[in-house]
mmCIF file of C-alpha atoms in Angstrom:
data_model
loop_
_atom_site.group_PDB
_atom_site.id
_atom_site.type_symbol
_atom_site.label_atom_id
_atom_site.label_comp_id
_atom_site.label_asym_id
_atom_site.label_seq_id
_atom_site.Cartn_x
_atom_site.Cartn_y
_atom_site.Cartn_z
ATOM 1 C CA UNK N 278 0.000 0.000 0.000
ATOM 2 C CA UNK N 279 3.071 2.525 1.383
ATOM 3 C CA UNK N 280 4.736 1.416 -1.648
ATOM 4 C CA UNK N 281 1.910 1.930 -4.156
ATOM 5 C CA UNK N 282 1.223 5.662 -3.095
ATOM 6 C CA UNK N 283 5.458 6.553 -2.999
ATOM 7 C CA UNK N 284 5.989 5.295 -6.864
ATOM 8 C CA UNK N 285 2.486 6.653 -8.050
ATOM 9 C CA UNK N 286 4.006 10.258 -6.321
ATOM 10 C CA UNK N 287 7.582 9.556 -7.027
ATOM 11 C CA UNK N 288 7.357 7.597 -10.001
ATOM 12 C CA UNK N 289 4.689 9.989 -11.436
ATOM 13 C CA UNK N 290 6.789 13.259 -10.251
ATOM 14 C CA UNK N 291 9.909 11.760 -12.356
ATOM 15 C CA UNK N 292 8.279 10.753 -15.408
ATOM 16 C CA UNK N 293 6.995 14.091 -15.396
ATOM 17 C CA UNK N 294 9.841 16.464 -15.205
ATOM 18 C CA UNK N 295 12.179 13.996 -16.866
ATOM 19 C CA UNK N 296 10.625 12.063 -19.792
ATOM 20 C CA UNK N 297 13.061 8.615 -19.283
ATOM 21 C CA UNK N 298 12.678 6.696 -22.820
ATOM 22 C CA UNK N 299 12.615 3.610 -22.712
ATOM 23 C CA UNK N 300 13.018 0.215 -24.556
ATOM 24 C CA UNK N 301 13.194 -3.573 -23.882
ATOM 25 C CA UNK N 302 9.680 -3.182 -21.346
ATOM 26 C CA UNK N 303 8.512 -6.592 -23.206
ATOM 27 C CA UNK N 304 11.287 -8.173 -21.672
ATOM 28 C CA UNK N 305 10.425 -7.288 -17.705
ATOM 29 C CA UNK N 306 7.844 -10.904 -17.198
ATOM 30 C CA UNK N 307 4.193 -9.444 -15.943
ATOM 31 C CA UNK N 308 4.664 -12.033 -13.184
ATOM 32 C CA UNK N 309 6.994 -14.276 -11.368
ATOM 33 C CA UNK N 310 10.814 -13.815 -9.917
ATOM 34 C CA UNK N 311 13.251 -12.317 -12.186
ATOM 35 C CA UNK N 312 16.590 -10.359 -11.689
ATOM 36 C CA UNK N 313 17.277 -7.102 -13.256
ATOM 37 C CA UNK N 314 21.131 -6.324 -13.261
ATOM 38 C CA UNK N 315 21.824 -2.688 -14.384
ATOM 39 C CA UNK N 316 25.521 -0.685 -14.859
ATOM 40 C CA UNK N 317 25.372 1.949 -12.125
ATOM 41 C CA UNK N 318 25.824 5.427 -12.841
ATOM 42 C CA UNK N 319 23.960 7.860 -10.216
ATOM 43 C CA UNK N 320 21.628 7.721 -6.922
ATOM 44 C CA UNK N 321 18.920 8.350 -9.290
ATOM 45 C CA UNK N 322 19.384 4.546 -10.714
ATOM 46 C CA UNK N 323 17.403 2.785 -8.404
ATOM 47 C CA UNK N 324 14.609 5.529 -8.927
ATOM 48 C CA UNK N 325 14.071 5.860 -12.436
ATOM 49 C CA UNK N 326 14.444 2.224 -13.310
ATOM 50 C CA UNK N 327 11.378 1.201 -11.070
ATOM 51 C CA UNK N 328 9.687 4.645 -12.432
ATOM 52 C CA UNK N 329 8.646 3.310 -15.692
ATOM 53 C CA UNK N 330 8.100 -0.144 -14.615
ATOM 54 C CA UNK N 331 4.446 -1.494 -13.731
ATOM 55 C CA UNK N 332 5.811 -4.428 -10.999
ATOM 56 C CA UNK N 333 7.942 -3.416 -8.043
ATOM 57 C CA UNK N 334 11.557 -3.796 -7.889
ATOM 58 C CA UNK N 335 13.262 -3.764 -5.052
ATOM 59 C CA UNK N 336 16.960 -3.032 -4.409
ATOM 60 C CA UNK N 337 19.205 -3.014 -1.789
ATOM 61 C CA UNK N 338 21.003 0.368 0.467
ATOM 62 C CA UNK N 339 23.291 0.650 2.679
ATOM 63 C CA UNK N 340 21.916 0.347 6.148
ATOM 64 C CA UNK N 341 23.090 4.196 7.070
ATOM 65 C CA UNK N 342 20.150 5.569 4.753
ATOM 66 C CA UNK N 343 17.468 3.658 7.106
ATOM 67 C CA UNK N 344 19.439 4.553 10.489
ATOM 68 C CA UNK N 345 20.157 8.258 10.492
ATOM 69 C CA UNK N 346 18.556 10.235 13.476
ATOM 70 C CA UNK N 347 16.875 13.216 13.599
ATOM 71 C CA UNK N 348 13.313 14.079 11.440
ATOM 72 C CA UNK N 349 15.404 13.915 8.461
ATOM 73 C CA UNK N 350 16.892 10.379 9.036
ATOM 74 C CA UNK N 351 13.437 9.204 9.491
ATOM 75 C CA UNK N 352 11.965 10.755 6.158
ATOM 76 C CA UNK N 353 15.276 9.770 4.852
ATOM 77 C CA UNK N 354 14.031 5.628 5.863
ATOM 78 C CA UNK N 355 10.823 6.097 5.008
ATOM 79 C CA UNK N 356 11.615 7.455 1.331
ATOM 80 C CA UNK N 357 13.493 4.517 1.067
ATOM 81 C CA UNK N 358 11.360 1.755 2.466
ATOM 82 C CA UNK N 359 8.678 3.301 0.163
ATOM 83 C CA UNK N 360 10.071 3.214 -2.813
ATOM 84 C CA UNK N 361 11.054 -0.531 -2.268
ATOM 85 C CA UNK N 362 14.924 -0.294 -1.363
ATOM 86 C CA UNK N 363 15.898 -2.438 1.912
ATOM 87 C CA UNK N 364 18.487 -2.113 4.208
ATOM 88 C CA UNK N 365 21.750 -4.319 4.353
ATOM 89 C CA UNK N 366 24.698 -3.923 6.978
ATOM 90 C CA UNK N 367 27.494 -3.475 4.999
ATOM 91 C CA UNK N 368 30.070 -4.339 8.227
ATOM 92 C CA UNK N 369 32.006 -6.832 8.075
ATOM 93 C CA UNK N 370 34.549 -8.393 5.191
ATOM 94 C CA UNK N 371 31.644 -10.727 3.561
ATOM 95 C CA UNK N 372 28.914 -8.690 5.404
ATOM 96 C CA UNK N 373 27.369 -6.716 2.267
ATOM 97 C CA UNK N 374 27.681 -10.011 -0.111
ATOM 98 C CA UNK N 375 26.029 -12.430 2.466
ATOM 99 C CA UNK N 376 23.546 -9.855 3.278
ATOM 100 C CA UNK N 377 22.487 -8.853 -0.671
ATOM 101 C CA UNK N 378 22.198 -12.715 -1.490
ATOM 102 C CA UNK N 379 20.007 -13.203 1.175
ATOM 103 C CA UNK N 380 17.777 -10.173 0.887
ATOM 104 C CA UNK N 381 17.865 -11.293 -3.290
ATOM 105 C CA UNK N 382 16.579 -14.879 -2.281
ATOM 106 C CA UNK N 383 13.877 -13.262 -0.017
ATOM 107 C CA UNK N 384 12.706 -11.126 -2.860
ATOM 108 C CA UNK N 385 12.940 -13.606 -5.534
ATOM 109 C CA UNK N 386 10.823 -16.434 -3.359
ATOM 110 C CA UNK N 387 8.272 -14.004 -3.193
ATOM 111 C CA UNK N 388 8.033 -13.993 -7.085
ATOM 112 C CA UNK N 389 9.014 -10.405 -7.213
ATOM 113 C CA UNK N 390 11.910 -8.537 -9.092
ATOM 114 C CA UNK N 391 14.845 -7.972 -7.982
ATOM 115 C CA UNK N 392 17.618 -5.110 -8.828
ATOM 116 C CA UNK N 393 21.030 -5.336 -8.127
ATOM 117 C CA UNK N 394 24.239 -3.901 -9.564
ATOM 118 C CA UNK N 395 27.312 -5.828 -10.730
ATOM 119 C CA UNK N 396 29.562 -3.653 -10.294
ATOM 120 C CA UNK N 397 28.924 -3.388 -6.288
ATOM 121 C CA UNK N 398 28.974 0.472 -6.522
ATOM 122 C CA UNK N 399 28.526 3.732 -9.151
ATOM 123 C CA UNK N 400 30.906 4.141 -11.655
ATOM 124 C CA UNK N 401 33.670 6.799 -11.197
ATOM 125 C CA UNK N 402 33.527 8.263 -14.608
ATOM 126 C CA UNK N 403 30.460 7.037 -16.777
ATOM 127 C CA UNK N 404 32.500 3.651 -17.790
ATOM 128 C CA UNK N 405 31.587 0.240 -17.422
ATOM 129 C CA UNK N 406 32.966 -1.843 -14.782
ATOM 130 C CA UNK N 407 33.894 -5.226 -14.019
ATOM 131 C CA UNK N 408 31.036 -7.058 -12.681
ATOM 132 C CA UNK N 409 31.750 -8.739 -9.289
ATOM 133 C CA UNK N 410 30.872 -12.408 -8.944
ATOM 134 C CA UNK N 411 29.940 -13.267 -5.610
ATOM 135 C CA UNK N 412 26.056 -11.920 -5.350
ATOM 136 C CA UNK N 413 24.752 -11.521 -8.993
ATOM 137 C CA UNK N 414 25.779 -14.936 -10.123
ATOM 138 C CA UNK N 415 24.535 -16.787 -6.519
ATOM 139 C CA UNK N 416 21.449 -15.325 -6.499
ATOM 140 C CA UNK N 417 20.728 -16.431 -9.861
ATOM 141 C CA UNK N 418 22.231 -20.118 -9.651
ATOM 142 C CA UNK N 419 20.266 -20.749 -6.235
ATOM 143 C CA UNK N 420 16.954 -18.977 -7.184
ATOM 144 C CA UNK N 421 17.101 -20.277 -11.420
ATOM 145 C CA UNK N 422 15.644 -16.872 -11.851
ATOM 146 C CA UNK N 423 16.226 -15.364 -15.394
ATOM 147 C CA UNK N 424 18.366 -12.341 -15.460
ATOM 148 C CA UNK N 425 17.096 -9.693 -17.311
ATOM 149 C CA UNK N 426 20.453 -7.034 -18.561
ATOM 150 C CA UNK N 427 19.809 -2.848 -17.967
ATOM 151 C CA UNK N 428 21.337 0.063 -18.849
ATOM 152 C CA UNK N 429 20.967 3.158 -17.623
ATOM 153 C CA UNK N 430 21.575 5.608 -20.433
ATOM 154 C CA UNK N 431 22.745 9.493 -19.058
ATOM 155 C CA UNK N 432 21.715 9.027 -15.610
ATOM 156 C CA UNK N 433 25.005 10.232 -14.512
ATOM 157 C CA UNK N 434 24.554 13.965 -16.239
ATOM 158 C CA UNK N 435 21.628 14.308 -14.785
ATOM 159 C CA UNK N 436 23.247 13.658 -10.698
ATOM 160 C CA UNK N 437 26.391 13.355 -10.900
ATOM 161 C CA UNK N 438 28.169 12.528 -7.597
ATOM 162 C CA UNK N 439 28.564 14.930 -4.788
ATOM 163 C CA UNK N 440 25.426 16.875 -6.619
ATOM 164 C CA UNK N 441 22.418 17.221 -4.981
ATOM 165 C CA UNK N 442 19.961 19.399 -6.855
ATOM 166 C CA UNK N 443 19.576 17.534 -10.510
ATOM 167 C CA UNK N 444 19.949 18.697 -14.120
ATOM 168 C CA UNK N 445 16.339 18.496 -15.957
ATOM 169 C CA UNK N 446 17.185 15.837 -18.956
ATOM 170 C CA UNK N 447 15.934 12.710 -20.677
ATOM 171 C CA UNK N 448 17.670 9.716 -19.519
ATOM 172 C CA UNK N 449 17.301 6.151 -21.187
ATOM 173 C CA UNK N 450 16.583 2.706 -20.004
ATOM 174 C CA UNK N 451 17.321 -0.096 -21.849
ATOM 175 C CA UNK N 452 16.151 -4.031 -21.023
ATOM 176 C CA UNK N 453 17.735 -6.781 -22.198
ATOM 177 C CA UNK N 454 16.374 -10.179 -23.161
ATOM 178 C CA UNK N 455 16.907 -12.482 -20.323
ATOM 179 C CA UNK N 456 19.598 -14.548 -19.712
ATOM 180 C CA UNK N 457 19.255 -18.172 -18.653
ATOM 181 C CA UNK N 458 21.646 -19.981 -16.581
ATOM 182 C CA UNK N 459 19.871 -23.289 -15.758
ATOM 183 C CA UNK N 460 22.919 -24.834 -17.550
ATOM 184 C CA UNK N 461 24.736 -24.471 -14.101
ATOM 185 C CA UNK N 462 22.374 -25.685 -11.843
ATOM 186 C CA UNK N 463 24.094 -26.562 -8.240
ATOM 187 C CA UNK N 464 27.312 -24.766 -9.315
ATOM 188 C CA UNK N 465 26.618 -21.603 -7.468
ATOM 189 C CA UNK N 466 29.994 -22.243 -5.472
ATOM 190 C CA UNK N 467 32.490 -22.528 -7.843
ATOM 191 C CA UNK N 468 34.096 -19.319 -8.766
ATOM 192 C CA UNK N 469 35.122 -20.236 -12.442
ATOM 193 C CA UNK N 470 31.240 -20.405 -13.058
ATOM 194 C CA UNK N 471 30.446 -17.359 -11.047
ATOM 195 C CA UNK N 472 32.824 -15.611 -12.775
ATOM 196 C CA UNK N 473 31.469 -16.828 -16.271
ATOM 197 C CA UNK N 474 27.763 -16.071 -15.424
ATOM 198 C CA UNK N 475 28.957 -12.277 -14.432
ATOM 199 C CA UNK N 476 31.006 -12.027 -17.484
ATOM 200 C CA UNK N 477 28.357 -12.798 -19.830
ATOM 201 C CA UNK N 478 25.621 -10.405 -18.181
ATOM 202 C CA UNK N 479 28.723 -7.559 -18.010
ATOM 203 C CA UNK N 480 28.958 -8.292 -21.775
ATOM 204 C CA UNK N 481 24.820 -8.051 -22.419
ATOM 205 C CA UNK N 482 24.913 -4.865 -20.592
ATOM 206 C CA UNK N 483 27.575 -3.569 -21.947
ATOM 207 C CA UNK N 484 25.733 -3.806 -25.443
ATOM 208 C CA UNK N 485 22.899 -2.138 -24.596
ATOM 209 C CA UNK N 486 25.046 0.531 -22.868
ATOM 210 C CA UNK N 487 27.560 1.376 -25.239
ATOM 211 C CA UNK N 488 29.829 2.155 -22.254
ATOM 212 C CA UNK N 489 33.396 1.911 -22.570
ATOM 213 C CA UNK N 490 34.746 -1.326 -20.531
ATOM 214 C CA UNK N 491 37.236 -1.561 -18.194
ATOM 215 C CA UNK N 492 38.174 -4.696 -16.701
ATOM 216 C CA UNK N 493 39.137 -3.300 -13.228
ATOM 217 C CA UNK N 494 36.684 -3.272 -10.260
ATOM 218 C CA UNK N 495 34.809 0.343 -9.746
ATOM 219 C CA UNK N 496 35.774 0.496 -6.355
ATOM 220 C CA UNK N 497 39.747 0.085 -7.200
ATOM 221 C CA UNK N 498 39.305 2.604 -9.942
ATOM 222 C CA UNK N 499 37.045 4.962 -6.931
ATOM 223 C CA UNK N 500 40.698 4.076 -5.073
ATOM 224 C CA UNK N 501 43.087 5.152 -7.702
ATOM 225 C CA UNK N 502 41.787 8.201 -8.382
ATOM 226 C CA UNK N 503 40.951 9.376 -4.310
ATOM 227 C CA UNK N 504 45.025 7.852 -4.208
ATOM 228 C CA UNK N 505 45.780 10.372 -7.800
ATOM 229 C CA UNK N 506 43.584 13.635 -5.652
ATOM 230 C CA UNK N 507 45.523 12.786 -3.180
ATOM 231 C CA UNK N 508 49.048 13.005 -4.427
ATOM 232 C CA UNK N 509 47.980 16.002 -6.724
ATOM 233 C CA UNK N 510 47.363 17.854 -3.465
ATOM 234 C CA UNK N 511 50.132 16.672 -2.052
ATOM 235 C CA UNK N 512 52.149 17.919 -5.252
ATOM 236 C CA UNK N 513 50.097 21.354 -5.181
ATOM 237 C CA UNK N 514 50.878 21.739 -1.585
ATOM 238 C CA UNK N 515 54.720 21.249 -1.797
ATOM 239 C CA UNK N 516 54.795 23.451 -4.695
ATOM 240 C CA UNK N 517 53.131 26.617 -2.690
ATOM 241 C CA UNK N 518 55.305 26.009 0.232
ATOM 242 C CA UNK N 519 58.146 26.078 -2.097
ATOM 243 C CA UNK N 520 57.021 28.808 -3.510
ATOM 244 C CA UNK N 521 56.358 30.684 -0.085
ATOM 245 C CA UNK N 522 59.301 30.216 1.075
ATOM 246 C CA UNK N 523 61.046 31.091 -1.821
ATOM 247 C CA UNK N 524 59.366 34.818 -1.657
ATOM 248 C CA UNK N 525 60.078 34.954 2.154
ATOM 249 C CA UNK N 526 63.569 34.407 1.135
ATOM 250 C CA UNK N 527 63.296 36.836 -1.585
ATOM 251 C CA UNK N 528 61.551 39.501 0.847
ATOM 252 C CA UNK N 529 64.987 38.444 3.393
ATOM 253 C CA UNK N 530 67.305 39.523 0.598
ATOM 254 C CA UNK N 531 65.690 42.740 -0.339
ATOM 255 C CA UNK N 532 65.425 43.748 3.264
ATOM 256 C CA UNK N 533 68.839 42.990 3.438
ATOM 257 C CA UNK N 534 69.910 44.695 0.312
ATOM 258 C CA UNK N 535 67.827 48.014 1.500
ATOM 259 C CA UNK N 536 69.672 48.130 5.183
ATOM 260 C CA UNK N 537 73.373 47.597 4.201
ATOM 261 C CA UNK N 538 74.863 50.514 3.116
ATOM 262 C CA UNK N 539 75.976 51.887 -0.342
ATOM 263 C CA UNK N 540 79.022 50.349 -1.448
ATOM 264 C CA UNK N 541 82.295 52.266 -0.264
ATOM 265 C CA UNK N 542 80.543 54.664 1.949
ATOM 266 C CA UNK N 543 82.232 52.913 5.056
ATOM 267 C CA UNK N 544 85.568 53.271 3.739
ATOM 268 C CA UNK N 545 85.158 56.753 2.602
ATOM 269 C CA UNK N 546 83.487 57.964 6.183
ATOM 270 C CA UNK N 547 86.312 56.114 7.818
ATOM 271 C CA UNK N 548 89.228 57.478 5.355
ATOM 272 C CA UNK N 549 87.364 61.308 5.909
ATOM 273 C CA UNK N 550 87.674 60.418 9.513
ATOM 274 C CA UNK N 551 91.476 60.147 9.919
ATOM 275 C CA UNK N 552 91.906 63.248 7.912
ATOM 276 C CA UNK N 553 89.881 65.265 10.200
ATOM 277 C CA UNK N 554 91.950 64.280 13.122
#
C-alpha cells in the first residue's frame, strides 16, 4: 500500500519532469521472480528504473540511509522503504555479499523482481565496470531466476556525484532479453562459473550501454583516483610552500639589500675620519 502511493508520487513526479525513454519493457515478465542487473551510474538509478516499470523492484542500500537520526533520518528511511529499497549492513569483510544474497533470495521467493548492480557500486567516470561475482551470479544459480540485462543511459549527467539538486534531462533505459543460466544448476559455489555467469551479463549490458569497458573493479578505480587527488594535493601543496618560502627568502634579501649601506661609503666615512683628526 506505502509502496503503491510513494511510486504513483515519485514515479509519477519523475516521469513528469524527466521524460526517461525507454526500450526492452517486453522483456520485464508481468509475473513471477526475475533479476534485473543494471551498470550503475547515479543515486537516481534505483529511482528511475522502477519509475517506468508497472511491478515493483526492489533493491538493496546501505543500512546508514534507514538509520540516520533526527526528522530527516526518518523521512530519509521512510523514502526509502517506500520506494522498495531495503536495508543491508554493509560491516564486516563478507557482510554486504552475504547480506544482498540473502535479501535477493527473499525477494525472488516471493516472485518479485529484484535489482542489483554488478559492479557493487557507481561508476567513477560514466564507464563500465567489471562485474563482481559473488552476489549476482549466486542469487541467480540458487533462485534459477532469469536475469534480465539494464542500462541506464545518461543518468550520470543528470546527478552526478557529490550533486544534490539535478539537471532536468531525458535519460534512457534499456532491457535486455533475459539470460538463462539453468545450464549451471548446483554450481553456485564454484568461482570459475560465477565468474562466467557475471562475465556474460557484463557483456549483455555492456551492449545495450555502449559504455566503454574496463576490466578493473569500480571500487579500485574509486581508489586510484581518491590515491591520484591525493598526491595532486600533495604535489600542489609542496609546490606553494616552495614557492612561499622562496618569496620569504626573496623579501629576506631585499630587506637585506635596503639596510646595508651603499658600497664604499664605510671606507670613505672612515678614510674622511682620519683626515679630520
Amino acid at each position: 500500500m506505502f509502496y503503491s502511493a510513494m511510486k504513483l508520487s515519485v514515479g509519477s513526479s519523475l516521469k513528469l519532469a524527466f521524460r526517461p525513454w525507454v526500450e526492452g519493457l517486453e522483456n520485464v515478465p508481468a509475473e513471477g521472480p526475475a533479476i534485473l542487473a543494471s551498470n550503475h551510474l547515479s543515486f537516481s538509478d534505483s529511482f528511475f528504473l522502477p519509475a517506468v516499470l508497472d511491478r515493483k523492484v526492489t533493491f538493496i542500500a546501505k543500512a546508514e540511509y534507514f538509520t540516520s537520526p533526527g526528522i530527516k533520518g526518518r523521512l530519509t528511511a521512510a523514502f526509502f522503504k517506500g520506494v522498495g529499497q531495503l536495508p543491508v549492513d554493509r560491516s564486516g569483510v563478507r557482510g554486504a555479499g552475504e547480506a544482498a544474497i540473502r535479501s535477493g533470495l527473499e525477494v525472488l521467493e516471493r516472485g518479485e523482481l529484484f535489482g542489483i548492480y554488478p559492479e557493487g557500486t557507481r561508476s567513477p567516470d560514466g564507464r563500465l565496470y567489471r562485474g563482481k561475482p559473488g552476489g549476482l551470479a549466486r542469487v541467480a544459480l540458487r533462485s534459477g531466476a532469469p536475469v534480465l540485462p539494464v542500462a541506464m543511459i545518461d543518468t550520470e549527467k543528470i546527478q552526478p556525484p557529490g550533486k544534490v539538486v539535478p539537471k532536468l534531462m531525458r535519460p534512457g533505459i534499456r532491457i535486455g532479453e533475459p539470460l538463462d543460466f539453468s545450464r549451471y544448476q548446483g554450481m553456485d559455489n564454484d568461482r570459475f562459473i560465477q565468474r562466467a555467469v557475471t562475465d556474460e551479463v557484463m557483456y549483455a549490458i555492456l551492449k545495450l550501454s555502449g559504455q566503454e569497458y574496463v576490466d578493473i573493479y569500480a571500487t579500485a578505480a574509486k581508489r586510484q583516483l581518491a590515491e591520484a587527488a591525493k598526491a595532486e594535493k600533495a604535489e600542489k601543496a609542496e609546490k606553494a610552500e616552495k614557492a612561499e618560502k622562496a618569496e620569504k627568502a626573496e623579501k629576506a634579501a631585499e630587506a637585506a639589500r635596503k639596510e646595508r649601506p651603499p658600497q664604499g661609503q664605510d671606507g670613505q666615512d672612515r678614510a674622511g675620519g682620519g683626515r679630520a683628526a
